Short mmCIF file of C-alpha atoms and ligand atoms in Angstrom, two decimals:
data_model
loop_
_atom_site.label_atom_id
_atom_site.label_comp_id
_atom_site.label_asym_id
_atom_site.label_seq_id
_atom_site.Cartn_x
_atom_site.Cartn_y
_atom_site.Cartn_z
CA MET I 20 2.69 6.52 -13.07
CA GLU I 21 3.91 10.01 -11.46
CA ILE I 22 1.30 11.26 -9.04
CA GLU I 23 -0.32 15.00 -11.05
CA LYS I 24 -0.95 12.19 -13.97
CA ARG I 25 -2.45 9.67 -11.47
CA VAL I 26 -4.78 12.21 -9.46
CA ASN I 27 -7.90 12.67 -10.44
CA GLY I 28 -11.46 12.97 -9.33
CA LYS I 29 -11.85 9.26 -8.22
CA THR I 30 -8.48 8.94 -6.04
CA LYS I 31 -9.40 7.48 -2.24
CA LEU I 32 -7.51 9.41 0.34
CA ILE I 33 -5.63 7.24 3.02
CA GLY I 34 -3.88 8.82 5.34
CA VAL I 35 -1.49 8.29 8.49
CA ILE I 36 -1.93 9.74 11.75
CA GLY I 37 1.23 10.24 13.96
CA ASN I 38 3.42 13.26 16.46
CA PRO I 39 5.93 13.24 15.27
CA ILE I 40 4.76 11.89 11.62
CA GLU I 41 8.21 13.89 9.22
CA HIS I 42 10.70 10.67 9.93
CA THR I 43 7.55 8.21 8.55
CA MET I 44 8.32 6.32 5.32
CA SER I 45 5.13 4.94 5.13
CA PRO I 46 3.35 7.23 2.03
CA GLN I 47 7.10 6.55 -0.30
CA LEU I 48 6.15 3.02 0.35
CA GLN I 49 2.08 2.81 -0.32
CA ASN I 50 2.59 4.87 -2.86
CA THR I 51 4.54 3.12 -5.37
CA ILE I 52 3.12 0.19 -4.57
CA PHE I 53 -0.59 1.80 -5.29
CA SER I 54 1.34 3.50 -8.05
CA ALA I 55 2.88 -0.56 -8.72
CA ILE I 56 -0.57 -2.58 -8.66
CA GLY I 57 -2.66 0.88 -10.65
CA GLU I 58 -4.50 1.48 -7.46
CA ASN I 59 -6.38 4.67 -7.14
CA CYS I 60 -5.18 5.78 -3.94
CA ILE I 61 -3.30 8.41 -2.65
CA TYR I 62 -1.22 8.26 0.89
CA VAL I 63 -0.71 11.08 3.12
CA PRO I 64 1.23 12.30 6.23
CA PHE I 65 -0.75 13.81 9.31
CA HIS I 66 0.55 15.36 11.97
CA ILE I 67 -2.04 15.12 15.46
CA GLU I 68 -2.52 17.21 17.89
CA LYS I 69 -3.78 14.26 21.00
CA ASP I 70 -7.04 16.79 22.12
CA ASP I 71 -7.02 17.17 18.23
CA LEU I 72 -7.56 13.01 17.50
CA GLU I 73 -11.28 12.17 17.48
CA ASP I 74 -11.73 15.68 15.00
CA ALA I 75 -8.96 14.22 12.55
CA VAL I 76 -10.38 11.05 12.74
CA LYS I 77 -14.70 12.38 12.64
CA GLY I 78 -12.39 14.54 9.61
CA PHE I 79 -11.47 11.01 7.55
CA LYS I 80 -15.16 9.70 7.81
CA ALA I 81 -16.61 13.33 6.22
CA LEU I 82 -13.85 13.16 3.41
CA ASN I 83 -15.06 10.14 2.42
CA ALA I 84 -11.21 8.32 3.34
CA VAL I 85 -10.31 4.75 2.38
CA GLY I 86 -9.13 4.98 5.22
CA PHE I 87 -6.38 5.06 7.62
CA ASN I 88 -2.76 4.14 9.32
CA ILE I 89 -1.83 5.53 13.01
CA THR I 90 1.20 5.48 14.32
CA VAL I 91 3.32 7.39 17.59
CA PRO I 92 1.46 7.77 19.89
CA PHE I 93 -2.26 6.98 18.86
CA LYS I 94 -2.12 3.41 18.31
CA LYS I 95 -4.26 3.00 21.28
CA ASP I 96 -5.84 6.64 22.19
CA ILE I 97 -7.64 4.92 18.66
CA MET I 98 -9.04 2.32 19.74
CA LYS I 99 -11.74 4.42 21.79
CA TYR I 100 -13.12 6.46 18.14
CA LEU I 101 -13.97 2.34 16.83
CA ASP I 102 -17.14 0.79 15.93
CA GLU I 103 -15.21 -2.53 15.57
CA ILE I 104 -11.78 -3.63 15.46
CA SER I 105 -10.21 -7.35 15.27
CA ASP I 106 -9.12 -10.23 17.81
CA LYS I 107 -6.01 -9.42 17.34
CA ALA I 108 -5.55 -5.91 18.04
CA VAL I 109 -8.42 -6.49 21.65
CA ILE I 110 -5.32 -8.82 22.58
CA ILE I 111 -2.59 -6.72 21.61
CA ASP I 112 -4.62 -3.38 22.83
CA ALA I 113 -3.17 -1.49 18.92
CA VAL I 114 -4.57 -0.37 15.97
CA ASN I 115 -2.10 0.96 13.36
CA THR I 116 -4.61 0.99 10.56
CA VAL I 117 -8.41 1.55 10.29
CA LYS I 118 -10.97 1.17 7.70
CA ILE I 119 -13.84 3.36 7.03
CA SER I 120 -16.83 1.52 4.88
CA ASN I 121 -20.56 2.48 5.09
CA GLY I 122 -19.41 4.64 7.69
CA ARG I 123 -18.48 1.84 9.90
CA LEU I 124 -15.29 2.35 11.34
CA THR I 125 -12.58 -1.06 12.12
CA GLY I 126 -9.43 -1.18 13.23
CA TYR I 127 -6.90 -3.67 13.04
CA ASN I 128 -2.91 -4.30 13.81
CA THR I 129 -0.78 -5.44 11.02
CA ASP I 130 2.88 -4.94 13.29
CA ALA I 131 2.80 -8.31 14.74
CA GLU I 132 2.06 -10.09 11.35
CA GLY I 133 4.78 -7.76 9.98
CA PHE I 134 7.47 -8.58 12.32
CA SER I 135 7.51 -12.20 11.52
CA ARG I 136 7.24 -12.37 8.17
CA ALA I 137 10.67 -9.92 8.35
CA PHE I 138 12.14 -11.96 10.83
CA LYS I 139 11.56 -15.37 8.93
CA SER I 140 12.18 -13.29 5.14
CA GLU I 141 15.92 -12.42 7.12
CA SER I 142 17.11 -14.81 9.00
CA ASN I 143 15.51 -18.29 7.73
CA LEU I 144 14.27 -18.55 10.98
CA ASP I 145 11.30 -18.97 13.24
CA PHE I 146 10.49 -18.88 16.87
CA LYS I 147 9.78 -21.93 18.28
CA ASP I 148 11.40 -22.62 21.17
CA LYS I 149 13.81 -19.74 20.81
CA LYS I 150 14.76 -17.46 23.69
CA VAL I 151 13.65 -13.75 22.93
CA ILE I 152 14.74 -10.54 25.60
CA LEU I 153 12.69 -7.57 23.95
CA ILE I 154 13.19 -4.28 25.09
CA GLY I 155 10.09 -2.15 25.46
CA ALA I 156 6.33 -2.61 26.42
CA GLY I 157 4.45 -0.45 24.19
CA GLY I 158 2.41 -1.02 21.46
CA ALA I 159 4.73 -2.45 19.16
CA ALA I 160 6.52 -4.40 21.74
CA CYS I 161 3.07 -5.64 23.00
CA SER I 162 2.35 -6.80 19.01
CA VAL I 163 6.14 -9.16 19.55
CA ALA I 164 5.23 -10.49 22.57
CA VAL I 165 1.57 -11.63 20.95
CA GLN I 166 3.22 -13.70 17.85
CA LEU I 167 6.62 -15.08 20.20
CA VAL I 168 3.78 -16.59 22.71
CA MET I 169 1.78 -17.73 19.92
CA GLU I 170 4.51 -18.48 17.29
CA GLY I 171 5.89 -21.37 20.05
CA ALA I 172 8.87 -19.08 21.61
CA LYS I 173 10.89 -20.89 24.34
CA SER I 174 11.08 -17.85 26.03
CA VAL I 175 10.02 -14.72 26.32
CA GLY I 176 11.53 -11.68 28.34
CA ILE I 177 10.76 -8.02 28.34
CA ILE I 178 13.52 -5.21 29.23
CA ASN I 179 11.57 -1.49 30.16
CA ARG I 180 12.24 1.65 32.20
CA THR I 181 8.23 1.37 32.66
CA VAL I 182 8.31 -1.85 34.67
CA SER I 183 4.66 -2.13 35.13
CA LYS I 184 3.67 -1.19 31.67
CA ALA I 185 5.85 -4.36 30.99
CA GLU I 186 4.15 -6.83 33.70
CA SER I 187 0.94 -5.15 32.21
CA ILE I 188 1.41 -6.88 28.53
CA ALA I 189 2.41 -9.94 31.47
CA SER I 190 -0.52 -9.73 32.73
CA LYS I 191 -2.54 -10.09 29.48
CA ILE I 192 -0.69 -12.87 27.61
CA ASN I 193 -0.62 -14.98 30.42
CA LYS I 194 -4.55 -14.04 30.26
CA ASN I 195 -5.44 -15.20 26.79
CA PHE I 196 -2.48 -17.68 26.88
CA GLY I 197 -1.82 -18.79 30.04
CA PHE I 198 1.85 -17.95 28.88
CA LYS I 199 4.73 -16.71 31.49
CA ILE I 200 6.87 -13.50 30.37
CA GLU I 201 9.64 -12.41 32.56
CA CYS I 202 9.52 -8.42 33.28
CA TYR I 203 12.99 -6.84 34.25
CA LYS I 204 13.83 -3.15 35.09
CA PRO I 205 17.07 -1.82 32.57
CA ASP I 206 18.52 -2.37 36.77
CA ASP I 207 18.36 -5.67 37.08
CA SER I 208 21.33 -8.45 37.12
CA ARG I 209 18.35 -10.73 35.60
CA ALA I 210 18.35 -9.02 32.96
CA SER I 211 21.35 -8.77 31.18
CA GLU I 212 21.92 -12.42 32.14
CA ALA I 213 18.49 -13.10 30.29
CA PHE I 214 20.00 -10.47 27.36
CA LYS I 215 23.27 -12.55 27.22
CA GLN I 216 21.23 -15.85 26.98
CA ALA I 217 18.71 -15.24 24.52
CA ASP I 218 19.28 -16.89 20.85
CA ILE I 219 17.15 -13.44 19.58
CA ILE I 220 17.02 -9.78 20.70
CA VAL I 221 14.66 -7.34 19.35
CA ASN I 222 15.05 -3.44 20.25
CA ALA I 223 10.84 -2.35 20.29
CA THR I 224 11.24 0.70 21.28
CA SER I 225 12.19 4.83 19.89
CA VAL I 226 15.82 4.70 21.57
CA GLY I 227 17.90 5.66 18.76
CA MET I 228 15.67 6.41 16.20
CA TYR I 229 16.15 9.65 14.06
CA PRO I 230 17.20 12.22 15.10
CA GLU I 231 17.99 11.01 17.97
CA THR I 232 20.77 8.53 16.35
CA GLU I 233 23.33 8.01 18.98
CA ASN I 234 21.22 6.63 21.63
CA MET I 235 20.76 3.03 23.09
CA PRO I 236 17.82 1.54 24.53
CA ILE I 237 20.53 -0.08 27.26
CA SER I 238 23.07 0.44 28.74
CA THR I 239 27.12 -0.67 28.68
CA VAL I 240 25.88 -3.10 31.51
CA TYR I 241 24.16 -5.26 28.48
CA SER I 242 26.53 -7.42 26.06
CA PHE I 243 25.24 -8.62 22.55
CA SER I 244 26.94 -13.18 22.35
CA GLU I 245 28.10 -13.94 18.68
CA GLY I 246 25.48 -16.10 17.02
CA GLN I 247 22.31 -13.76 18.56
CA ILE I 248 19.32 -12.73 15.86
CA VAL I 249 19.30 -8.88 16.81
CA PHE I 250 16.06 -7.55 15.39
CA ASP I 251 15.31 -3.22 15.63
CA LEU I 252 12.47 -2.49 15.07
CA VAL I 253 13.03 1.22 14.78
CA TYR I 254 14.56 2.03 10.80
CA LYS I 255 15.42 5.18 10.12
CA PRO I 256 18.00 5.05 10.76
CA GLN I 257 19.17 2.11 8.83
CA LYS I 258 21.78 0.67 11.20
CA THR I 259 20.27 1.96 14.24
CA MET I 260 23.67 2.52 17.31
CA PHE I 261 21.91 -0.69 18.82
CA LEU I 262 22.15 -2.44 15.17
CA LYS I 263 25.87 -1.33 14.98
CA LYS I 264 26.94 -2.61 18.46
CA ALA I 265 25.26 -5.40 17.74
CA GLY I 266 26.51 -5.82 14.42
CA ASP I 267 30.21 -5.32 16.10
CA ALA I 268 29.63 -8.60 18.74
CA GLY I 269 29.23 -10.51 16.02
CA CYS I 270 25.65 -10.84 15.15
CA LYS I 271 22.88 -11.09 12.64
CA ILE I 272 21.57 -7.67 12.68
CA ILE I 273 17.89 -6.87 10.75
CA ASN I 274 16.35 -3.79 11.02
CA GLY I 275 12.51 -2.52 10.85
CA THR I 276 12.15 -1.77 6.94
CA GLY I 277 10.93 -4.64 5.68
CA MET I 278 8.68 -5.35 9.17
CA LEU I 279 7.17 -1.79 7.13
CA PHE I 280 7.04 -3.30 3.64
CA HIS I 281 5.27 -6.51 5.03
CA GLN I 282 2.95 -4.38 7.99
CA ALA I 283 2.09 -2.10 5.19
CA VAL I 284 1.16 -5.02 2.18
CA LEU I 285 -0.82 -6.30 5.39
CA GLN I 286 -2.34 -3.40 5.98
CA MET I 287 -3.51 -3.07 1.94
CA LYS I 288 -4.72 -6.53 2.40
CA SER I 289 -7.12 -6.08 5.47
CA GLY I 290 -9.46 -4.86 2.40
CA ARG I 291 -9.11 -0.98 2.77
CA ALA I 292 -7.97 -0.71 -0.86
CA LYS I 293 -9.80 -2.44 -3.41
CA ASP I 294 -13.20 -0.67 -0.78
P1 LIG K 302 5.26 3.27 22.11
O1 LIG K 302 4.09 2.30 21.96
O2 LIG K 302 5.32 5.09 21.92
O3 LIG K 302 6.22 2.59 23.59
C1 LIG K 302 8.02 3.78 23.87
C2 LIG K 302 8.75 2.18 24.25
O4 LIG K 302 10.07 3.03 23.77
C3 LIG K 302 7.99 2.45 24.92
O5 LIG K 302 8.43 0.99 25.91
C4 LIG K 302 8.41 3.69 26.03
O6 LIG K 302 9.70 2.56 27.36
C5 LIG K 302 10.29 2.91 25.13
N1 LIG K 302 11.32 4.12 24.96
C6 LIG K 302 10.79 5.40 24.95
N2 LIG K 302 11.65 6.83 25.01
C7 LIG K 302 12.54 5.86 25.43
C8 LIG K 302 13.81 6.61 26.42
N3 LIG K 302 14.75 7.13 26.13
N4 LIG K 302 14.58 5.09 27.10
C9 LIG K 302 14.30 4.17 27.19
N5 LIG K 302 12.65 3.61 26.79
C10 LIG K 302 12.17 4.78 25.74
O7 LIG K 302 5.41 2.90 20.72
P2 LIG K 302 5.07 2.14 19.68
O8 LIG K 302 4.15 1.98 18.61
O9 LIG K 302 5.88 0.12 20.49
O10 LIG K 302 6.49 2.09 18.35
C11 LIG K 302 7.69 1.94 18.74
C12 LIG K 302 9.42 2.27 18.04
O11 LIG K 302 8.68 1.33 16.61
C13 LIG K 302 8.89 3.25 17.20
O12 LIG K 302 9.64 3.48 16.63
C14 LIG K 302 8.31 2.61 15.78
O13 LIG K 302 9.21 3.71 14.33
C15 LIG K 302 8.58 1.42 15.99
N6 LIG K 302 8.19 1.05 14.72
C16 LIG K 302 8.34 0.15 13.73
C17 LIG K 302 7.28 -0.43 12.93
C18 LIG K 302 8.01 -1.14 12.04
O14 LIG K 302 7.18 -1.53 10.59
N7 LIG K 302 9.26 -1.38 11.72
C19 LIG K 302 5.61 -0.81 13.40
C20 LIG K 302 5.78 -0.25 14.39
C21 LIG K 302 6.99 0.09 15.81
P3 LIG K 302 8.33 3.89 28.11
O15 LIG K 302 7.10 2.23 28.85
O16 LIG K 302 8.91 3.52 29.69
O17 LIG K 302 8.10 4.84 28.83
#
């Protein structure tokens, strides 16, 4: 149903906050799903400044919103304003979904499962016994790392500009799962070798995202090998420079759209929309 006919006095609000937020495809996706399933909710993006995060959370509560989603760069900062956090989100140390129920705020993370579902449906493979290289060590990278380890990857290596952030993910995973992750600086020659040997390569940085579409998360010393599966979490543009180069080298390429879709469906299943 068209939005002007759908929104009325009973419509429930769901927000998404980020900075920047202008690139987000979530409102189209979520509002389309709400129309399709006949849910009287509206999904609205909000650009928030860091210092206003607490006020924004109070605002959602005061407006009796059903919940809200969180994107870059607030997935970690949001945690201090919540009453409860799911076990998986605690391990990942990032929340992308908040449900508001009886004035209480509960945080979840649906990125990890969304990544897994998208990978499996687009490659017809799983992570069991695979060698994986992950570029990036932010909230999304941590979700991906947790999921890879939970689903039986043989090895996981993380390459990140700020290597201490990769080490912090590795130490968390070692503590929770007893699994050792190798961490590399981008100029470490062991990183480019592990990259070449990997079965799966995942870009979990924001490098290459619109409008800086010419940028690559790795330097030219890195080379793809034919047959690798290369997943870029970025979904705008649909084909980042990273995916173009991987495709040219004969890799199977997957962009972030499927993950966005699957994690959005999981966000709804977190119960917000039905509350
Ligand atoms: P984040 O926590 O802010 O982490 C950003 C990561 O990108 C960090 O590893 C950071 O490195 C790296 N980075 C940023 N600028 C860089 C640069 N110029 N050179 C090298 N590295 C750089 O963000 P996030 O939440 O993890 O999200 C990362 C990306 O995944 C975003 O593009 C986001 O839109 C996308 N994402 C997509 C989905 C989906 O459903 N498809 C879901 C979640 C996230 P440092 O640690 O050195 O700063």
